[in-house]
Short mmCIF file of C-alpha atoms in Angstrom, two decimals:
data_model
loop_
_atom_site.label_atom_id
_atom_site.label_comp_id
_atom_site.label_asym_id
_atom_site.label_seq_id
_atom_site.Cartn_x
_atom_site.Cartn_y
_atom_site.Cartn_z
CA MET A 6 69.66 45.41 -81.41
CA ASN A 7 67.36 42.58 -81.92
CA GLN A 8 66.37 42.19 -78.47
CA THR A 9 64.61 45.70 -79.68
CA ARG A 10 63.67 45.11 -82.28
CA ARG A 11 61.04 41.96 -81.32
CA PRO A 12 58.89 44.08 -79.52
CA ILE A 13 57.85 45.98 -82.10
CA TRP A 14 57.60 43.81 -84.46
CA ARG A 15 55.05 41.48 -81.69
CA ILE A 16 53.55 44.42 -81.29
CA ILE A 17 52.54 44.90 -85.01
CA LEU A 18 51.55 41.13 -85.04
CA ARG A 19 49.27 41.79 -82.83
CA VAL A 20 48.22 44.40 -83.97
CA LEU A 21 47.09 43.23 -87.89
CA LEU A 22 46.00 39.66 -86.12
CA VAL A 23 43.05 42.41 -84.24
CA LEU A 24 42.78 44.31 -87.91
CA LEU A 25 41.93 40.12 -89.04
CA VAL A 26 39.26 39.75 -86.39
CA VAL A 27 37.50 42.59 -85.92
CA ILE A 28 37.47 43.08 -90.59
CA GLY A 29 36.88 39.15 -90.40
CA ALA A 30 33.73 39.64 -88.09
CA ALA A 31 32.28 42.80 -89.69
CA GLY A 32 32.35 40.67 -93.33
CA VAL A 33 30.44 37.84 -91.56
CA GLY A 34 27.85 40.42 -89.41
CA GLY A 35 27.52 42.29 -92.86
CA TYR A 36 27.24 38.69 -94.42
CA LEU A 37 24.55 37.58 -92.08
CA TYR A 38 23.16 40.91 -92.31
CA LEU A 39 22.98 41.01 -95.69
CA ARG A 40 21.14 37.34 -96.55
CA ASN A 41 17.86 38.73 -94.05
CA SER A 42 17.94 41.45 -95.81
CA GLU A 43 15.12 42.87 -98.74
CA TRP A 44 18.22 43.69 -100.53
CA TRP A 45 19.28 39.31 -100.89
CA ILE A 46 16.46 39.21 -101.65
CA ALA A 47 16.34 40.91 -104.48
CA VAL A 48 19.58 40.06 -105.66
CA THR A 49 18.39 36.40 -105.60
CA LEU A 50 14.79 36.80 -106.59
CA PHE A 51 14.96 35.08 -109.81
CA HIS A 52 17.57 32.34 -108.83
CA ASN A 53 17.26 28.86 -109.15
CA ASP A 54 16.73 28.03 -105.57
CA HIS A 55 14.31 30.86 -103.89
CA ARG A 56 12.44 31.57 -107.26
CA ALA A 57 8.87 28.96 -106.65
CA GLU A 58 9.40 30.29 -102.31
CA ASN A 59 9.81 33.79 -103.29
CA PHE A 60 6.60 33.49 -106.04
CA ARG A 61 4.12 32.58 -103.55
CA THR A 62 5.53 34.96 -100.45
CA MET A 63 5.92 37.85 -102.33
CA HIS A 64 3.05 39.82 -100.37
CA GLU A 65 5.18 38.89 -97.05
CA LEU A 66 8.56 39.80 -98.62
CA PHE A 67 7.63 43.08 -99.41
CA PRO A 68 5.28 45.72 -99.82
CA SER A 69 1.97 44.78 -100.66
CA ARG A 70 -1.57 45.80 -100.76
CA ARG A 71 -4.19 43.74 -99.68
CA VAL A 72 -7.24 43.43 -102.55
CA ALA A 73 -10.17 42.11 -100.77
CA ALA A 74 -12.66 39.20 -101.90
CA GLY A 75 -16.41 39.94 -100.90
CA THR A 76 -18.62 36.77 -100.24
CA ASP A 77 -20.07 35.72 -102.97
CA VAL A 78 -18.41 33.85 -104.66
CA TRP A 79 -18.35 33.14 -108.93
CA ALA A 80 -18.58 29.57 -108.61
CA PHE A 81 -17.21 27.03 -111.53
CA ALA A 82 -19.67 24.92 -112.73
CA HIS A 83 -19.45 21.53 -111.17
CA PRO A 84 -17.39 18.89 -113.53
CA VAL A 85 -19.10 15.76 -115.47
CA GLY A 86 -15.68 14.39 -114.69
CA GLN A 87 -11.91 15.22 -114.15
CA LEU A 88 -10.18 15.84 -117.88
CA THR A 89 -6.56 13.64 -118.26
CA LEU A 90 -4.81 15.51 -120.10
CA PRO A 91 -2.69 14.45 -123.27
CA GLU A 92 0.72 12.95 -122.63
CA SER A 93 2.10 14.66 -126.18
CA TYR A 94 1.74 16.90 -128.41
CA ARG A 95 2.90 18.91 -131.11
CA PHE A 96 5.08 22.00 -131.45
CA GLY A 97 7.25 23.04 -134.77
CA GLY A 98 6.14 19.33 -136.14
CA GLU A 99 7.79 17.35 -133.25
CA ALA A 100 5.82 15.41 -130.45
CA ARG A 101 6.98 16.60 -127.27
CA SER A 102 6.03 15.29 -123.57
CA LEU A 103 3.59 17.08 -121.88
CA GLU A 104 4.64 16.32 -118.81
CA GLY A 105 8.87 16.96 -119.94
CA PHE A 106 7.67 20.21 -120.48
CA LEU A 107 5.99 21.06 -117.28
CA THR A 108 8.94 19.77 -115.40
CA GLU A 109 11.44 22.25 -117.96
CA SER A 110 9.57 25.20 -117.33
CA GLU A 111 9.43 24.73 -114.15
CA THR A 112 5.45 25.05 -113.81
CA THR A 113 3.90 24.82 -110.21
CA GLY A 114 -0.12 25.04 -111.51
CA LEU A 115 -2.10 23.47 -113.62
CA LEU A 116 -5.52 24.58 -113.98
CA VAL A 117 -7.92 23.87 -116.81
CA VAL A 118 -11.60 25.69 -117.30
CA ARG A 119 -14.25 24.01 -120.30
CA ASP A 120 -17.45 24.80 -120.00
CA GLY A 121 -17.36 27.51 -116.76
CA ALA A 122 -16.40 23.87 -114.86
CA ILE A 123 -12.85 23.16 -113.22
CA VAL A 124 -11.53 20.02 -115.25
CA HIS A 125 -8.05 19.73 -114.53
CA GLU A 126 -6.40 21.51 -111.49
CA TRP A 127 -2.66 20.27 -110.33
CA TYR A 128 0.13 21.40 -107.77
CA ALA A 129 3.85 21.71 -107.89
CA ASP A 130 6.88 22.69 -105.73
CA GLY A 131 4.24 22.29 -102.26
CA TYR A 132 1.79 25.19 -104.64
CA HIS A 133 -2.18 24.21 -103.68
CA GLU A 134 -5.51 25.76 -104.00
CA GLU A 135 -4.87 28.42 -101.50
CA SER A 136 -1.56 29.81 -102.93
CA VAL A 137 -1.49 33.03 -103.34
CA VAL A 138 0.88 33.40 -107.33
CA THR A 139 2.85 36.01 -108.01
CA SER A 140 2.37 37.16 -111.83
CA PHE A 141 4.33 38.75 -113.35
CA SER A 142 3.35 40.35 -116.95
CA MET A 143 -0.15 39.31 -116.65
CA THR A 144 -0.58 41.34 -114.06
CA LYS A 145 -0.03 44.25 -117.83
CA SER A 146 -3.85 43.02 -118.33
CA VAL A 147 -5.94 43.31 -115.00
CA VAL A 148 -3.63 47.12 -114.90
CA SER A 149 -5.80 48.02 -118.79
CA ALA A 150 -8.81 46.25 -117.38
CA LEU A 151 -8.68 48.78 -114.66
CA VAL A 152 -7.80 51.92 -117.34
CA GLY A 153 -10.69 50.84 -119.40
CA ILE A 154 -13.28 50.89 -116.52
CA ALA A 155 -12.36 54.72 -115.47
CA ILE A 156 -12.58 55.79 -118.60
CA ASP A 157 -16.72 53.79 -117.85
CA ASP A 158 -16.57 55.12 -114.59
CA GLY A 159 -16.01 59.29 -115.59
CA TYR A 160 -11.79 58.93 -113.76
CA ILE A 161 -10.22 59.35 -117.15
CA GLN A 162 -11.89 61.37 -120.18
CA SER A 163 -9.92 59.47 -122.84
CA VAL A 164 -7.67 57.80 -124.17
CA ARG A 165 -6.07 60.05 -126.60
CA ASP A 166 -5.75 62.06 -123.61
CA SER A 167 -1.84 62.64 -122.74
CA ILE A 168 -0.75 60.11 -119.95
CA THR A 169 0.83 64.04 -117.35
CA ASP A 170 -2.12 64.94 -117.67
CA TYR A 171 -3.14 62.59 -114.55
CA VAL A 172 0.10 61.79 -113.78
CA PRO A 173 2.64 64.90 -113.21
CA GLU A 174 5.26 62.84 -111.60
CA LEU A 175 6.66 61.81 -115.34
CA ARG A 176 6.07 65.21 -116.45
CA GLY A 177 10.08 66.41 -118.31
CA SER A 178 10.16 62.74 -118.83
CA GLY A 179 10.35 60.25 -122.45
CA TYR A 180 6.40 60.21 -121.20
CA ASP A 181 5.20 64.36 -121.70
CA GLY A 182 3.01 64.48 -124.03
CA VAL A 183 2.65 61.04 -124.40
CA SER A 184 -1.48 59.57 -125.11
CA ILE A 185 -3.17 56.77 -122.86
CA HIS A 186 -3.87 55.23 -126.21
CA ASP A 187 0.30 54.77 -127.05
CA VAL A 188 1.05 53.70 -123.85
CA LEU A 189 -1.38 50.54 -122.87
CA THR A 190 -0.35 50.34 -127.16
CA MET A 191 3.17 49.81 -125.88
CA SER A 192 3.82 52.55 -128.88
CA SER A 193 5.11 55.25 -126.20
CA GLY A 194 8.08 55.82 -127.52
CA VAL A 195 9.97 55.85 -124.23
CA ALA A 196 13.97 54.27 -123.85
CA PHE A 197 13.59 51.27 -121.87
CA SER A 198 15.91 48.21 -121.23
CA GLU A 199 13.78 44.57 -121.44
CA ASP A 200 16.42 42.88 -121.72
CA TYR A 201 15.17 39.32 -119.47
CA GLU A 202 19.63 37.88 -119.53
CA SER A 203 21.71 41.30 -118.74
CA MET A 204 20.99 42.00 -115.13
CA PHE A 205 21.75 45.60 -115.80
CA SER A 206 19.08 45.78 -118.11
CA ASP A 207 16.37 48.46 -116.54
CA LEU A 208 13.96 45.56 -115.88
CA MET A 209 16.39 43.52 -114.00
CA TRP A 210 17.76 46.31 -112.53
CA LEU A 211 14.53 47.60 -111.03
CA PRO A 212 13.33 45.36 -108.92
CA ILE A 213 17.32 46.07 -107.14
CA ARG A 214 16.34 50.07 -107.07
CA VAL A 215 12.43 49.24 -106.52
CA PHE A 216 12.97 46.94 -102.95
CA GLY A 217 16.47 47.44 -102.67
CA PHE A 218 17.64 51.23 -102.85
CA GLN A 219 14.33 51.23 -102.14
CA HIS A 220 13.86 54.35 -104.47
CA PRO A 221 9.78 55.73 -105.72
CA VAL A 222 9.16 53.95 -108.49
CA THR A 223 8.11 57.82 -110.42
CA ASP A 224 11.63 58.34 -110.00
CA VAL A 225 12.97 55.63 -111.64
CA LEU A 226 10.02 56.93 -115.20
CA ALA A 227 10.82 60.30 -114.41
CA GLU A 228 14.28 59.93 -115.44
CA LEU A 229 13.45 58.10 -118.84
CA GLU A 230 14.00 59.67 -122.06
CA ARG A 231 12.26 59.41 -125.77
CA GLU A 232 13.83 57.52 -127.74
CA ARG A 233 11.19 57.39 -131.34
CA GLU A 234 7.99 58.97 -132.06
CA PRO A 235 4.93 57.87 -129.81
CA GLY A 236 2.11 56.23 -131.54
CA THR A 237 4.85 54.84 -134.61
CA TYR A 238 6.26 51.76 -132.92
CA ASN A 239 5.79 48.46 -130.92
CA ASN A 240 8.40 48.48 -128.21
CA TYR A 241 6.91 45.88 -125.48
CA ILE A 242 8.31 47.62 -122.87
CA SER A 243 7.59 46.83 -118.69
CA SER A 244 7.45 51.09 -117.65
CA ASP A 245 4.62 52.05 -120.01
CA SER A 246 2.57 49.74 -117.23
CA ILE A 247 3.87 50.80 -114.65
CA ALA A 248 3.06 54.51 -116.24
CA LEU A 249 -0.59 52.87 -116.54
CA GLY A 250 -0.67 51.37 -113.20
CA LEU A 251 0.75 55.46 -111.76
CA LEU A 252 -2.92 57.00 -114.03
CA VAL A 253 -5.33 54.55 -112.44
CA SER A 254 -4.34 55.17 -108.48
CA ARG A 255 -4.10 58.67 -109.82
CA ALA A 256 -6.72 60.04 -111.71
CA THR A 257 -9.70 57.85 -109.66
CA GLY A 258 -7.97 58.89 -106.18
CA SER A 259 -7.52 55.88 -104.51
CA THR A 260 -4.78 53.15 -104.53
CA GLY A 261 -5.54 50.68 -106.76
CA ALA A 262 -5.38 47.98 -104.78
CA ASP A 263 -8.52 49.32 -103.45
CA TYR A 264 -9.77 49.89 -107.60
CA LEU A 265 -9.36 46.33 -108.32
CA SER A 266 -10.96 45.40 -105.42
CA ARG A 267 -14.06 46.95 -105.98
CA THR A 268 -14.20 47.12 -109.56
CA ILE A 269 -13.35 43.71 -110.48
CA TRP A 270 -11.84 41.13 -106.97
CA VAL A 271 -15.69 41.66 -105.49
CA PRO A 272 -18.00 41.97 -108.26
CA ALA A 273 -16.42 39.39 -110.48
CA GLY A 274 -16.63 36.71 -106.96
CA MET A 275 -13.06 36.44 -106.45
CA GLU A 276 -12.59 32.64 -103.98
CA GLY A 277 -9.93 35.15 -102.39
CA ASP A 278 -8.07 38.32 -101.47
CA ALA A 279 -5.18 39.06 -103.90
CA TRP A 280 -1.95 41.44 -103.05
CA TRP A 281 -0.25 43.73 -104.81
CA ASN A 282 3.77 44.76 -104.81
CA THR A 283 4.29 48.37 -104.05
CA ASP A 284 7.74 50.23 -103.93
CA TYR A 285 8.14 51.31 -100.41
CA HIS A 286 6.51 54.98 -101.29
CA GLY A 287 3.10 53.00 -102.16
CA ASN A 288 3.10 53.08 -105.28
CA GLU A 289 1.65 49.31 -106.59
CA LEU A 290 3.93 48.19 -109.61
CA GLY A 291 2.08 48.40 -112.91
CA HIS A 292 3.38 45.68 -114.56
CA ALA A 293 4.05 42.88 -112.42
CA PHE A 294 3.42 41.38 -108.88
CA LEU A 295 0.15 41.01 -108.55
CA GLY A 296 -0.57 37.67 -106.85
CA ALA A 297 -3.97 35.72 -107.09
CA THR A 298 -4.99 32.24 -107.03
CA LEU A 299 -4.49 30.31 -109.64
CA ARG A 300 -8.65 29.78 -109.76
CA ASP A 301 -8.79 33.58 -109.51
CA TYR A 302 -6.75 33.97 -112.54
CA ALA A 303 -9.32 31.65 -114.16
CA ARG A 304 -12.43 34.23 -112.82
CA PHE A 305 -10.43 37.20 -114.59
CA GLY A 306 -9.72 35.37 -117.64
CA ARG A 307 -13.64 34.66 -117.81
CA LEU A 308 -14.40 37.61 -117.67
CA TYR A 309 -12.57 38.47 -120.85
CA LEU A 310 -14.43 35.37 -122.22
CA ASN A 311 -17.23 36.94 -121.56
CA GLU A 312 -17.30 39.58 -122.98
CA GLY A 313 -16.44 41.17 -119.60
CA ARG A 314 -19.01 39.80 -118.43
CA ARG A 315 -19.81 37.61 -114.84
CA ASP A 316 -23.11 35.72 -115.86
CA GLU A 317 -25.24 38.98 -117.22
CA ARG A 318 -23.68 41.33 -114.98
CA GLN A 319 -21.50 43.83 -116.95
CA ILE A 320 -18.36 43.77 -114.66
CA ILE A 321 -15.38 45.38 -117.96
CA PRO A 322 -16.73 47.77 -120.52
CA ALA A 323 -17.47 45.12 -123.85
CA GLU A 324 -16.08 47.38 -126.29
CA TRP A 325 -12.94 47.96 -123.95
CA VAL A 326 -12.52 43.96 -124.00
CA HIS A 327 -12.92 43.85 -127.98
CA ALA A 328 -10.51 47.03 -127.96
CA SER A 329 -8.33 45.24 -126.25
CA VAL A 330 -7.97 42.30 -128.53
CA ASN A 331 -8.23 43.70 -131.69
CA PRO A 332 -5.32 46.67 -132.75
CA THR A 333 -5.72 48.74 -135.43
CA GLU A 334 -3.28 50.64 -135.74
CA PRO A 335 -0.77 49.23 -138.98
CA HIS A 336 2.02 49.14 -136.68
CA LEU A 337 0.26 46.80 -133.69
CA GLN A 338 -0.43 44.30 -136.62
CA PRO A 339 0.43 40.35 -136.04
CA GLY A 340 2.53 38.53 -138.80
CA GLU A 341 6.13 40.26 -139.99
CA ASN A 342 5.96 44.23 -139.05
CA PRO A 343 8.44 45.86 -139.72
CA ASP A 344 7.61 48.68 -136.90
CA SER A 345 7.29 46.18 -134.33
CA PHE A 346 9.37 44.14 -132.70
CA TRP A 347 7.55 41.14 -132.78
CA THR A 348 5.17 38.98 -135.01
CA PHE A 349 2.07 38.79 -132.32
CA GLY A 350 0.56 42.42 -132.98
CA TYR A 351 -0.27 43.39 -129.62
CA GLY A 352 -3.69 45.67 -128.48
CA TYR A 353 -4.26 47.14 -124.68
CA GLN A 354 -1.40 45.56 -122.88
CA TRP A 355 -3.14 41.98 -124.99
CA TRP A 356 -0.56 39.69 -126.90
#
């Protein structure tokens, strides 16, 4: 009896061993595949060990479009001398170390422009003056400028138009019938979780859906529902900015990157090409993922400082610049406001 059983158990053990080897090999292979896939990058996008590198190579890691610069560069004035920044500053009634703040906030670049001249320029973590630095919510303000220019160009008739007149993919969603004005001022009434602390919030899950699952961002927005009456409450949500990015491309019949190139990047004299991440279906992401050099971000800031002008040339309509930073409705006003999620006040994608 024992002699009969031994071969059977040996066969079973060998089969189990083979299965373990196969499962182990599959697991290792799957892990190696995952480590080299968009999935892994999307999941670890904000991880401390990868963040600095990811944020200067986003245009290489995921689909992106080039925002071409021209040859007529808007030069900075020659500074009289480099500005020495103070070692400390006061905040909340306390003296704080500037170096400590830069380290704690993991700042990778700091540029100071005064009277049209660069008076301080500093980089860390391998960044330098030619690094393409990914912007996040600052992209929202660039998209706002494009909306204003598109209105001035006649592609969009009015901020009172419904956004779904131009973006038909959003009909039937929470955005159906919402005015462009209410989307610009983060008052769409659409339900979207902007929780930065939860990996499962709509915002934090968005890169995984768009870059990992490769879902069209139009589908993501089309799923959203309305939670309150538009134009009554200021609630900061990135989906509004994504909708505005779609508005620019649909209204102009151009990609957002091309329209940005010919209306701002070239005429404003940016010195380097920018890159704008898209989903896998060619839609620019209007809430974030525009990459440019620190100096070109400073040039964009100078446009708003100069009421939309580069020297004497009007790039962004002056009235749009003014309206963007001067909200008029009660729910958009700064200070303690029961109809706003925060105290800063909000305009056209500008605090």
